[in-house]
PDB file of C-alpha atoms in Angstrom:
ATOM      1  CA  MET A   1    -176.446 -35.445  73.243  1.00 60.00           C
ATOM      2  CA  SER A   2    -177.936 -36.419  69.938  1.00 58.00           C
ATOM      3  CA  ASP A   3    -180.705 -38.613  68.570  1.00 62.00           C
ATOM      4  CA  PRO A   4    -179.876 -41.969  66.852  1.00 58.00           C
ATOM      5  CA  GLY A   5    -179.544 -40.114  63.503  1.00 59.00           C
ATOM      6  CA  GLY A   6    -176.791 -37.931  64.921  1.00 64.00           C
ATOM      7  CA  ARG A   7    -178.910 -34.758  65.173  1.00 74.00           C
ATOM      8  CA  PRO A   8    -178.586 -32.845  68.484  1.00 86.00           C
ATOM      9  CA  LEU A   9    -181.689 -33.229  70.700  1.00 92.00           C
ATOM     10  CA  ARG A  10    -183.913 -30.169  70.581  1.00 97.00           C
ATOM     11  CA  LEU A  11    -185.364 -29.376  73.916  1.00 98.00           C
ATOM     12  CA  ALA A  12    -187.830 -26.625  74.952  1.00 98.00           C
ATOM     13  CA  VAL A  13    -187.582 -25.453  78.589  1.00 97.00           C
ATOM     14  CA  VAL A  14    -190.686 -23.780  80.083  1.00 96.00           C
ATOM     15  CA  VAL A  15    -189.937 -21.932  83.247  1.00 93.00           C
ATOM     16  CA  ASN A  16    -192.102 -20.520  86.055  1.00 82.00           C
ATOM     17  CA  PRO A  17    -189.444 -18.236  87.650  1.00 76.00           C
ATOM     18  CA  ARG A  18    -191.709 -17.497  90.642  1.00 75.00           C
ATOM     19  CA  SER A  19    -192.290 -21.126  91.644  1.00 77.00           C
ATOM     20  CA  GLY A  20    -190.837 -22.131  94.989  1.00 68.00           C
ATOM     21  CA  LYS A  21    -190.481 -18.455  96.039  1.00 73.00           C
ATOM     22  CA  GLY A  22    -188.073 -17.712  93.263  1.00 76.00           C
ATOM     23  CA  ARG A  23    -186.339 -21.098  93.136  1.00 83.00           C
ATOM     24  CA  GLY A  24    -187.710 -21.708  89.622  1.00 87.00           C
ATOM     25  CA  ALA A  25    -185.327 -19.150  88.041  1.00 89.00           C
ATOM     26  CA  ARG A  26    -182.266 -20.624  89.753  1.00 92.00           C
ATOM     27  CA  ALA A  27    -183.325 -24.207  88.926  1.00 94.00           C
ATOM     28  CA  ALA A  28    -183.882 -23.270  85.261  1.00 94.00           C
ATOM     29  CA  ALA A  29    -180.367 -21.779  84.964  1.00 95.00           C
ATOM     30  CA  THR A  30    -178.796 -24.982  86.307  1.00 97.00           C
ATOM     31  CA  ALA A  31    -180.945 -27.257  84.193  1.00 97.00           C
ATOM     32  CA  VAL A  32    -180.341 -25.311  80.957  1.00 97.00           C
ATOM     33  CA  ALA A  33    -176.512 -25.139  81.643  1.00 97.00           C
ATOM     34  CA  HIS A  34    -176.471 -28.941  82.167  1.00 98.00           C
ATOM     35  CA  LEU A  35    -178.479 -29.743  79.023  1.00 97.00           C
ATOM     36  CA  ARG A  36    -176.387 -27.450  76.823  1.00 97.00           C
ATOM     37  CA  GLY A  37    -173.240 -28.845  78.396  1.00 97.00           C
ATOM     38  CA  ARG A  38    -174.438 -32.327  77.317  1.00 96.00           C
ATOM     39  CA  GLY A  39    -174.809 -31.079  73.658  1.00 96.00           C
ATOM     40  CA  ALA A  40    -178.517 -30.567  73.477  1.00 97.00           C
ATOM     41  CA  GLU A  41    -180.078 -27.576  71.611  1.00 97.00           C
ATOM     42  CA  VAL A  42    -182.156 -25.704  74.173  1.00 97.00           C
ATOM     43  CA  ARG A  43    -184.702 -22.963  73.796  1.00 97.00           C
ATOM     44  CA  GLU A  44    -186.072 -21.284  76.918  1.00 96.00           C
ATOM     45  CA  TYR A  45    -189.590 -19.945  77.426  1.00 96.00           C
ATOM     46  CA  GLY A  46    -190.086 -17.930  80.631  1.00 90.00           C
ATOM     47  CA  GLY A  47    -193.226 -16.044  81.615  1.00 82.00           C
ATOM     48  CA  SER A  48    -194.304 -14.052  84.666  1.00 80.00           C
ATOM     49  CA  SER A  49    -197.828 -15.454  85.150  1.00 83.00           C
ATOM     50  CA  ALA A  50    -199.900 -18.596  84.702  1.00 83.00           C
ATOM     51  CA  GLY A  51    -201.371 -17.137  81.488  1.00 89.00           C
ATOM     52  CA  ASP A  52    -197.854 -16.469  80.177  1.00 90.00           C
ATOM     53  CA  THR A  53    -196.797 -20.026  80.957  1.00 92.00           C
ATOM     54  CA  ARG A  54    -199.781 -21.494  79.156  1.00 94.00           C
ATOM     55  CA  ALA A  55    -199.234 -19.365  76.037  1.00 95.00           C
ATOM     56  CA  LEU A  56    -195.514 -20.057  75.999  1.00 96.00           C
ATOM     57  CA  THR A  57    -196.105 -23.786  76.380  1.00 96.00           C
ATOM     58  CA  ALA A  58    -198.416 -23.744  73.348  1.00 97.00           C
ATOM     59  CA  GLU A  59    -195.705 -21.835  71.427  1.00 97.00           C
ATOM     60  CA  ALA A  60    -193.023 -24.314  72.477  1.00 97.00           C
ATOM     61  CA  LEU A  61    -195.079 -27.320  71.492  1.00 97.00           C
ATOM     62  CA  GLU A  62    -195.626 -25.884  67.982  1.00 96.00           C
ATOM     63  CA  THR A  63    -191.929 -26.346  67.420  1.00 95.00           C
ATOM     64  CA  THR A  64    -192.264 -30.063  68.079  1.00 95.00           C
ATOM     65  CA  PRO A  65    -189.208 -30.479  70.394  1.00 97.00           C
ATOM     66  CA  ASP A  66    -187.809 -33.896  71.225  1.00 97.00           C
ATOM     67  CA  ALA A  67    -188.922 -33.271  74.827  1.00 97.00           C
ATOM     68  CA  LEU A  68    -190.386 -30.368  76.815  1.00 98.00           C
ATOM     69  CA  VAL A  69    -188.797 -29.643  80.185  1.00 98.00           C
ATOM     70  CA  VAL A  70    -191.034 -27.920  82.729  1.00 97.00           C
ATOM     71  CA  VAL A  71    -189.222 -26.127  85.609  1.00 95.00           C
ATOM     72  CA  GLY A  72    -191.702 -25.422  88.369  1.00 92.00           C
ATOM     73  CA  GLY A  73    -194.017 -27.001  90.960  1.00 89.00           C
ATOM     74  CA  ASP A  74    -197.108 -29.133  90.772  1.00 88.00           C
ATOM     75  CA  GLY A  75    -199.239 -26.049  90.188  1.00 87.00           C
ATOM     76  CA  THR A  76    -197.098 -24.983  87.170  1.00 90.00           C
ATOM     77  CA  LEU A  77    -197.436 -28.417  85.539  1.00 92.00           C
ATOM     78  CA  SER A  78    -201.100 -28.761  86.431  1.00 92.00           C
ATOM     79  CA  GLY A  79    -201.872 -25.403  84.754  1.00 92.00           C
ATOM     80  CA  ILE A  80    -200.605 -26.655  81.383  1.00 95.00           C
ATOM     81  CA  VAL A  81    -201.322 -30.327  81.665  1.00 95.00           C
ATOM     82  CA  GLY A  82    -204.238 -30.194  79.247  1.00 94.00           C
ATOM     83  CA  LEU A  83    -201.928 -28.841  76.494  1.00 96.00           C
ATOM     84  CA  LEU A  84    -199.299 -31.409  77.367  1.00 96.00           C
ATOM     85  CA  ALA A  85    -201.746 -34.316  77.236  1.00 95.00           C
ATOM     86  CA  ALA A  86    -202.973 -33.301  73.799  1.00 94.00           C
ATOM     87  CA  ALA A  87    -199.449 -33.243  72.470  1.00 94.00           C
ATOM     88  CA  SER A  88    -197.116 -36.171  71.596  1.00 87.00           C
ATOM     89  CA  VAL A  89    -194.024 -34.644  73.228  1.00 95.00           C
ATOM     90  CA  PRO A  90    -192.566 -36.314  76.314  1.00 97.00           C
ATOM     91  CA  VAL A  91    -192.570 -34.053  79.394  1.00 98.00           C
ATOM     92  CA  VAL A  92    -189.664 -33.762  81.846  1.00 98.00           C
ATOM     93  CA  LEU A  93    -190.174 -32.185  85.290  1.00 97.00           C
ATOM     94  CA  VAL A  94    -187.501 -30.231  87.135  1.00 96.00           C
ATOM     95  CA  PRO A  95    -189.247 -29.767  90.507  1.00 94.00           C
ATOM     96  CA  ALA A  96    -188.921 -26.184  91.758  1.00 91.00           C
ATOM     97  CA  GLY A  97    -192.157 -25.749  93.759  1.00 85.00           C
ATOM     98  CA  THR A  98    -192.938 -25.823  97.459  1.00 80.00           C
ATOM     99  CA  GLY A  99    -194.789 -29.163  97.503  1.00 83.00           C
ATOM    100  CA  ASN A 100    -193.430 -31.216  94.584  1.00 90.00           C
ATOM    101  CA  ASP A 101    -195.736 -34.153  95.294  1.00 92.00           C
ATOM    102  CA  LEU A 102    -195.804 -35.360  91.705  1.00 94.00           C
ATOM    103  CA  ALA A 103    -191.966 -35.426  91.574  1.00 94.00           C
ATOM    104  CA  ARG A 104    -191.915 -37.353  94.844  1.00 94.00           C
ATOM    105  CA  SER A 105    -194.303 -39.960  93.527  1.00 94.00           C
ATOM    106  CA  LEU A 106    -192.201 -40.416  90.303  1.00 94.00           C
ATOM    107  CA  GLY A 107    -188.781 -40.559  91.990  1.00 94.00           C
ATOM    108  CA  ILE A 108    -187.595 -37.356  90.357  1.00 96.00           C
ATOM    109  CA  PRO A 109    -184.534 -36.056  92.228  1.00 95.00           C
ATOM    110  CA  ARG A 110    -184.422 -32.616  93.808  1.00 93.00           C
ATOM    111  CA  ASP A 111    -181.044 -31.850  92.260  1.00 96.00           C
ATOM    112  CA  ASP A 112    -181.789 -29.661  89.217  1.00 96.00           C
ATOM    113  CA  ALA A 113    -179.163 -31.087  86.925  1.00 97.00           C
ATOM    114  CA  GLU A 114    -180.091 -34.728  87.765  1.00 97.00           C
ATOM    115  CA  ALA A 115    -183.763 -34.025  87.118  1.00 97.00           C
ATOM    116  CA  ALA A 116    -183.015 -32.342  83.812  1.00 98.00           C
ATOM    117  CA  GLU A 117    -180.803 -35.276  82.775  1.00 98.00           C
ATOM    118  CA  ALA A 118    -183.923 -37.288  82.331  1.00 97.00           C
ATOM    119  CA  ALA A 119    -184.604 -35.429  79.076  1.00 97.00           C
ATOM    120  CA  LEU A 120    -181.450 -37.033  77.702  1.00 97.00           C
ATOM    121  CA  SER A 121    -181.256 -40.476  79.323  1.00 96.00           C
ATOM    122  CA  GLY A 122    -184.619 -41.081  81.008  1.00 97.00           C
ATOM    123  CA  GLU A 123    -187.383 -43.466  80.197  1.00 97.00           C
ATOM    124  CA  ASP A 124    -190.944 -42.614  79.066  1.00 97.00           C
ATOM    125  CA  ARG A 125    -193.932 -43.494  81.276  1.00 97.00           C
ATOM    126  CA  ARG A 126    -197.567 -43.099  80.451  1.00 97.00           C
ATOM    127  CA  LEU A 127    -199.374 -41.533  83.367  1.00 97.00           C
ATOM    128  CA  ASP A 128    -203.040 -41.274  84.200  1.00 98.00           C
ATOM    129  CA  LEU A 129    -204.706 -37.962  84.928  1.00 98.00           C
ATOM    130  CA  GLY A 130    -207.626 -37.210  87.211  1.00 98.00           C
ATOM    131  CA  VAL A 131    -210.415 -35.008  85.789  1.00 98.00           C
ATOM    132  CA  VAL A 132    -212.803 -32.940  87.873  1.00 98.00           C
ATOM    133  CA  GLU A 133    -216.068 -32.226  86.118  1.00 98.00           C
ATOM    134  CA  SER A 134    -217.873 -29.361  87.889  1.00 97.00           C
ATOM    135  CA  GLY A 135    -219.993 -26.393  86.774  1.00 94.00           C
ATOM    136  CA  GLY A 136    -219.671 -27.368  83.155  1.00 95.00           C
ATOM    137  CA  THR A 137    -215.831 -27.352  83.268  1.00 95.00           C
ATOM    138  CA  ASP A 138    -213.448 -30.253  83.035  1.00 97.00           C
ATOM    139  CA  THR A 139    -210.171 -29.686  84.923  1.00 96.00           C
ATOM    140  CA  PRO A 140    -207.347 -32.247  84.745  1.00 96.00           C
ATOM    141  CA  PHE A 141    -205.154 -32.818  87.743  1.00 96.00           C
ATOM    142  CA  LEU A 142    -202.067 -34.810  88.500  1.00 96.00           C
ATOM    143  CA  THR A 143    -201.915 -35.504  92.231  1.00 96.00           C
ATOM    144  CA  VAL A 144    -204.861 -35.250  94.645  1.00 96.00           C
ATOM    145  CA  ALA A 145    -208.325 -33.653  94.658  1.00 97.00           C
ATOM    146  CA  ALA A 146    -209.447 -32.530  98.118  1.00 95.00           C
ATOM    147  CA  LEU A 147    -213.042 -32.094  99.303  1.00 96.00           C
ATOM    148  CA  GLY A 148    -214.292 -31.127 102.744  1.00 93.00           C
ATOM    149  CA  PHE A 149    -212.174 -29.906 105.650  1.00 91.00           C
ATOM    150  CA  ASP A 150    -208.813 -29.514 103.945  1.00 88.00           C
ATOM    151  CA  ALA A 151    -210.374 -27.887 100.903  1.00 92.00           C
ATOM    152  CA  ARG A 152    -212.124 -25.355 103.162  1.00 90.00           C
ATOM    153  CA  VAL A 153    -208.755 -24.589 104.830  1.00 88.00           C
ATOM    154  CA  SER A 154    -207.276 -23.931 101.422  1.00 86.00           C
ATOM    155  CA  ASP A 155    -210.239 -21.774 100.466  1.00 87.00           C
ATOM    156  CA  ARG A 156    -210.028 -19.733 103.643  1.00 89.00           C
ATOM    157  CA  THR A 157    -206.272 -19.341 103.237  1.00 85.00           C
ATOM    158  CA  ASN A 158    -206.806 -17.798  99.779  1.00 82.00           C
ATOM    159  CA  ARG A 159    -209.435 -15.371 101.116  1.00 87.00           C
ATOM    160  CA  LEU A 160    -207.402 -14.104 104.057  1.00 88.00           C
ATOM    161  CA  ARG A 161    -205.516 -10.913 103.406  1.00 83.00           C
ATOM    162  CA  TYR A 162    -203.156 -11.331 106.431  1.00 82.00           C
ATOM    163  CA  PRO A 163    -200.871 -12.533 107.917  1.00 84.00           C
ATOM    164  CA  LYS A 164    -198.399 -13.495 105.184  1.00 75.00           C
ATOM    165  CA  GLY A 165    -196.764 -16.820 104.351  1.00 69.00           C
ATOM    166  CA  ARG A 166    -197.376 -20.005 106.381  1.00 68.00           C
ATOM    167  CA  LEU A 167    -198.937 -18.036 109.227  1.00 83.00           C
ATOM    168  CA  ARG A 168    -201.965 -17.320 106.999  1.00 81.00           C
ATOM    169  CA  TYR A 169    -202.468 -21.090 106.462  1.00 78.00           C
ATOM    170  CA  TYR A 170    -202.133 -21.843 110.177  1.00 80.00           C
ATOM    171  CA  LEU A 171    -204.708 -19.125 110.935  1.00 89.00           C
ATOM    172  CA  ALA A 172    -207.095 -20.603 108.350  1.00 85.00           C
ATOM    173  CA  LEU A 173    -206.528 -24.052 109.913  1.00 85.00           C
ATOM    174  CA  VAL A 174    -207.473 -22.786 113.368  1.00 90.00           C
ATOM    175  CA  VAL A 175    -210.567 -20.982 112.069  1.00 90.00           C
ATOM    176  CA  GLU A 176    -211.804 -24.059 110.248  1.00 89.00           C
ATOM    177  CA  LEU A 177    -211.112 -26.245 113.274  1.00 91.00           C
ATOM    178  CA  ILE A 178    -213.289 -23.938 115.332  1.00 91.00           C
ATOM    179  CA  ARG A 179    -216.049 -24.096 112.640  1.00 90.00           C
ATOM    180  CA  LEU A 180    -215.587 -27.838 112.192  1.00 90.00           C
ATOM    181  CA  ARG A 181    -218.784 -29.681 111.279  1.00 92.00           C
ATOM    182  CA  PRO A 182    -219.598 -32.795 109.251  1.00 93.00           C
ATOM    183  CA  THR A 183    -220.095 -32.287 105.584  1.00 95.00           C
ATOM    184  CA  PRO A 184    -223.300 -34.036 104.297  1.00 97.00           C
ATOM    185  CA  PHE A 185    -221.639 -35.750 101.399  1.00 97.00           C
ATOM    186  CA  ARG A 186    -223.571 -37.867  98.941  1.00 98.00           C
ATOM    187  CA  ILE A 187    -221.188 -40.198  97.134  1.00 98.00           C
ATOM    188  CA  GLY A 188    -221.540 -42.499  94.174  1.00 98.00           C
ATOM    189  CA  LEU A 189    -218.728 -44.858  93.124  1.00 98.00           C
ATOM    190  CA  ASP A 190    -218.281 -46.076  89.513  1.00 98.00           C
ATOM    191  CA  GLY A 191    -221.758 -45.100  88.374  1.00 94.00           C
ATOM    192  CA  ALA A 192    -223.681 -46.365  91.383  1.00 96.00           C
ATOM    193  CA  GLU A 193    -226.517 -44.138  92.700  1.00 95.00           C
ATOM    194  CA  ALA A 194    -225.132 -41.535  95.214  1.00 96.00           C
ATOM    195  CA  SER A 195    -225.942 -42.307  98.793  1.00 97.00           C
ATOM    196  CA  SER A 196    -225.531 -40.343 102.056  1.00 98.00           C
ATOM    197  CA  ARG A 197    -222.048 -40.596 103.573  1.00 97.00           C
ATOM    198  CA  PRO A 198    -221.405 -37.583 105.854  1.00 97.00           C
ATOM    199  CA  GLY A 199    -217.761 -37.053 106.653  1.00 97.00           C
ATOM    200  CA  THR A 200    -214.921 -34.745 107.539  1.00 96.00           C
ATOM    201  CA  LEU A 201    -213.091 -34.913 104.222  1.00 95.00           C
ATOM    202  CA  ILE A 202    -212.706 -36.860 101.013  1.00 97.00           C
ATOM    203  CA  ALA A 203    -209.417 -37.126  99.060  1.00 97.00           C
ATOM    204  CA  VAL A 204    -209.352 -38.492  95.501  1.00 98.00           C
ATOM    205  CA  GLY A 205    -205.795 -39.433  94.507  1.00 98.00           C
ATOM    206  CA  ASN A 206    -204.041 -40.086  91.288  1.00 98.00           C
ATOM    207  CA  THR A 207    -200.876 -40.149  93.354  1.00 97.00           C
ATOM    208  CA  GLU A 208    -200.255 -40.747  97.093  1.00 96.00           C
ATOM    209  CA  SER A 209    -199.516 -37.312  98.568  1.00 92.00           C
ATOM    210  CA  TYR A 210    -200.480 -33.677  98.722  1.00 88.00           C
ATOM    211  CA  GLY A 211    -199.421 -30.653 100.765  1.00 82.00           C
ATOM    212  CA  GLY A 212    -195.734 -31.387 100.397  1.00 83.00           C
ATOM    213  CA  GLY A 213    -195.637 -35.060 101.345  1.00 86.00           C
ATOM    214  CA  MET A 214    -198.771 -35.944 103.342  1.00 88.00           C
ATOM    215  CA  PRO A 215    -199.589 -39.509 102.064  1.00 94.00           C
ATOM    216  CA  ILE A 216    -203.417 -39.180 102.233  1.00 95.00           C
ATOM    217  CA  CYS A 217    -203.942 -41.786  99.472  1.00 97.00           C
ATOM    218  CA  VAL A 218    -201.421 -44.427 100.475  1.00 96.00           C
ATOM    219  CA  GLY A 219    -200.723 -46.854  97.582  1.00 95.00           C
ATOM    220  CA  ALA A 220    -202.160 -44.679  94.814  1.00 97.00           C
ATOM    221  CA  ARG A 221    -200.270 -45.040  91.552  1.00 96.00           C
ATOM    222  CA  ALA A 222    -200.434 -42.723  88.571  1.00 96.00           C
ATOM    223  CA  ASP A 223    -200.316 -45.550  86.056  1.00 96.00           C
ATOM    224  CA  ASP A 224    -202.863 -48.099  87.364  1.00 97.00           C
ATOM    225  CA  GLY A 225    -205.937 -46.711  85.551  1.00 98.00           C
ATOM    226  CA  LEU A 226    -207.716 -46.056  88.878  1.00 98.00           C
ATOM    227  CA  LEU A 227    -208.237 -43.250  91.399  1.00 98.00           C
ATOM    228  CA  ASP A 228    -207.925 -43.851  95.200  1.00 98.00           C
ATOM    229  CA  VAL A 229    -210.871 -42.456  97.203  1.00 98.00           C
ATOM    230  CA  VAL A 230    -210.218 -41.882 100.899  1.00 98.00           C
ATOM    231  CA  HIS A 231    -213.221 -40.900 103.044  1.00 98.00           C
ATOM    232  CA  VAL A 232    -212.919 -39.829 106.665  1.00 96.00           C
ATOM    233  CA  ALA A 233    -216.103 -40.144 108.771  1.00 97.00           C
ATOM    234  CA  PRO A 234    -217.431 -37.228 110.877  1.00 96.00           C
ATOM    235  CA  LEU A 235    -214.863 -36.394 113.626  1.00 94.00           C
ATOM    236  CA  GLY A 236    -214.697 -33.929 116.487  1.00 93.00           C
ATOM    237  CA  ARG A 237    -211.850 -31.506 116.736  1.00 93.00           C
ATOM    238  CA  LEU A 238    -209.679 -33.597 119.093  1.00 93.00           C
ATOM    239  CA  ARG A 239    -210.128 -36.799 117.097  1.00 93.00           C
ATOM    240  CA  LEU A 240    -209.269 -34.958 113.853  1.00 92.00           C
ATOM    241  CA  ILE A 241    -206.145 -33.511 115.479  1.00 91.00           C
ATOM    242  CA  ALA A 242    -205.232 -36.984 116.701  1.00 91.00           C
ATOM    243  CA  LEU A 243    -205.566 -38.317 113.202  1.00 91.00           C
ATOM    244  CA  PHE A 244    -202.974 -35.964 111.695  1.00 85.00           C
ATOM    245  CA  PRO A 245    -199.829 -37.825 113.107  1.00 90.00           C
ATOM    246  CA  LEU A 246    -201.201 -40.993 111.576  1.00 93.00           C
ATOM    247  CA  LEU A 247    -201.744 -39.282 108.262  1.00 87.00           C
ATOM    248  CA  LEU A 248    -198.121 -37.996 108.211  1.00 86.00           C
ATOM    249  CA  ARG A 249    -196.963 -41.614 108.666  1.00 91.00           C
ATOM    250  CA  GLY A 250    -199.456 -43.011 106.182  1.00 93.00           C
ATOM    251  CA  ALA A 251    -201.032 -45.152 108.925  1.00 95.00           C
ATOM    252  CA  HIS A 252    -204.502 -43.602 108.855  1.00 95.00           C
ATOM    253  CA  LEU A 253    -206.034 -46.219 106.512  1.00 95.00           C
ATOM    254  CA  ARG A 254    -206.152 -48.708 109.354  1.00 93.00           C
ATOM    255  CA  ARG A 255    -208.532 -46.518 111.353  1.00 94.00           C
ATOM    256  CA  ALA A 256    -212.228 -47.562 111.459  1.00 94.00           C
ATOM    257  CA  GLU A 257    -213.332 -44.033 110.605  1.00 95.00           C
ATOM    258  CA  VAL A 258    -211.362 -44.072 107.336  1.00 97.00           C
ATOM    259  CA  THR A 259    -212.474 -45.959 104.196  1.00 97.00           C
ATOM    260  CA  HIS A 260    -210.455 -46.548 101.048  1.00 98.00           C
ATOM    261  CA  ASP A 261    -211.797 -47.415  97.549  1.00 98.00           C
ATOM    262  CA  ARG A 262    -210.191 -47.705  94.137  1.00 98.00           C
ATOM    263  CA  VAL A 263    -212.477 -46.585  91.342  1.00 98.00           C
ATOM    264  CA  GLY A 264    -212.642 -45.266  87.812  1.00 98.00           C
ATOM    265  CA  SER A 265    -214.990 -42.452  88.768  1.00 98.00           C
ATOM    266  CA  VAL A 266    -216.747 -40.945  91.803  1.00 98.00           C
ATOM    267  CA  VAL A 267    -219.629 -38.447  92.103  1.00 98.00           C
ATOM    268  CA  VAL A 268    -219.674 -36.197  95.173  1.00 98.00           C
ATOM    269  CA  ARG A 269    -222.395 -33.700  96.159  1.00 97.00           C
ATOM    270  CA  ALA A 270    -222.806 -31.446  99.167  1.00 96.00           C
ATOM    271  CA  PRO A 271    -224.481 -28.055  99.726  1.00 93.00           C
ATOM    272  CA  ASP A 272    -221.229 -26.339 100.725  1.00 88.00           C
ATOM    273  CA  LEU A 273    -218.881 -28.497  98.714  1.00 94.00           C
ATOM    274  CA  VAL A 274    -215.520 -26.961  97.706  1.00 94.00           C
ATOM    275  CA  VAL A 275    -213.124 -28.926  95.509  1.00 96.00           C
ATOM    276  CA  TYR A 276    -209.347 -28.309  95.236  1.00 94.00           C
ATOM    277  CA  ALA A 277    -207.013 -30.228  92.982  1.00 94.00           C
ATOM    278  CA  ASP A 278    -203.228 -29.774  92.732  1.00 91.00           C
ATOM    279  CA  GLY A 279    -203.735 -26.887  95.208  1.00 84.00           C
ATOM    280  CA  GLU A 280    -206.203 -24.883  93.030  1.00 89.00           C
ATOM    281  CA  ARG A 281    -209.903 -24.391  93.382  1.00 92.00           C
ATOM    282  CA  VAL A 282    -211.651 -26.368  90.569  1.00 94.00           C
ATOM    283  CA  GLY A 283    -215.234 -26.896  91.655  1.00 94.00           C
ATOM    284  CA  ALA A 284    -218.066 -26.414  94.079  1.00 94.00           C
ATOM    285  CA  GLY A 285    -221.473 -27.861  95.004  1.00 94.00           C
ATOM    286  CA  GLU A 286    -221.260 -31.049  92.916  1.00 96.00           C
ATOM    287  CA  CYS A 287    -218.537 -32.762  90.930  1.00 97.00           C
ATOM    288  CA  ARG A 288    -217.660 -35.935  89.114  1.00 98.00           C
ATOM    289  CA  ILE A 289    -214.094 -37.021  89.303  1.00 98.00           C
ATOM    290  CA  ARG A 290    -212.857 -39.593  86.808  1.00 98.00           C
ATOM    291  CA  VAL A 291    -209.605 -41.107  85.661  1.00 98.00           C
ATOM    292  CA  GLN A 292    -208.205 -40.551  82.200  1.00 98.00           C
ATOM    293  CA  PRO A 293    -205.876 -43.523  81.782  1.00 98.00           C
ATOM    294  CA  ALA A 294    -202.463 -43.214  80.150  1.00 97.00           C
ATOM    295  CA  ALA A 295    -203.121 -39.565  79.186  1.00 97.00           C
ATOM    296  CA  LEU A 296    -199.650 -38.076  79.647  1.00 97.00           C
ATOM    297  CA  THR A 297    -196.145 -39.153  78.653  1.00 97.00           C
ATOM    298  CA  MET A 298    -193.582 -38.203  81.290  1.00 97.00           C
ATOM    299  CA  ARG A 299    -189.870 -38.892  80.826  1.00 97.00           C
ATOM    300  CA  VAL A 300    -188.382 -39.809  84.172  1.00 96.00           C
ATOM    301  CA  PRO A 301    -185.099 -41.068  85.507  1.00 94.00           C
ATOM    302  CA  ARG A 302    -184.423 -44.740  84.826  1.00 90.00           C
ATOM    303  CA  GLY A 303    -184.723 -47.339  87.477  1.00 72.00           C
TER     304      GLY A 303
END
């Protein structure tokens, strides 16, 4: 595959080999073989840590490739999105994580070769980013920022030493259900003065889903210049458990205890606030979450 001038396309492939419990390495091998088979010049960059991935991405961008292919999950891409947004190189995602919520929202196929093909024949889309401002740090994110119950579950999961795997998450969920209490949120939308709105959780979405396909922010689009804010009122344990099946179907926004706003920015405060975005802890106590419109160029499959 060559550019209009006849020069072979030069592609950089950044790989997180550990993403998706080792799927990243296998996905990268398939993607690179496909791209080289189609005539592209491919240079691989593979690290063993988040720090390696960031450093290698910076190195790859310095070569000004025609496109940069990221093989990994939402967390891999989120960890380097600041570098990517500052560059003028289109980004292609080969989803190899456990959740892959961004890929789902953009219609990127799970087949590694098909996803990589977008580097050669895809179309460029300008996507928004969310930005969490907390503790003097600005952290960009791609999918959903979680505050309240689900963020505390993630926080407890990370602090537990055992059991391993999904059982650790389920234990954290049970513990937080036992400890369930309303969070005394104070919320201000689009610059309005913050007011008291206690609740169970808040989700601020640049895209619809998190957690591997839970559509918490139904209708959210990554190119509309807005963030979707979903607020769930204080609920008891049984009512919260009853809400989960609706959430999985994307039917929860019809419930009276759920409100949905589309905004350019939101301020949230609470004494025990924990903020997670793209699955990583990014703030506590107080935050401002804003949209950064058309901040990232992604090359995605056509149509």
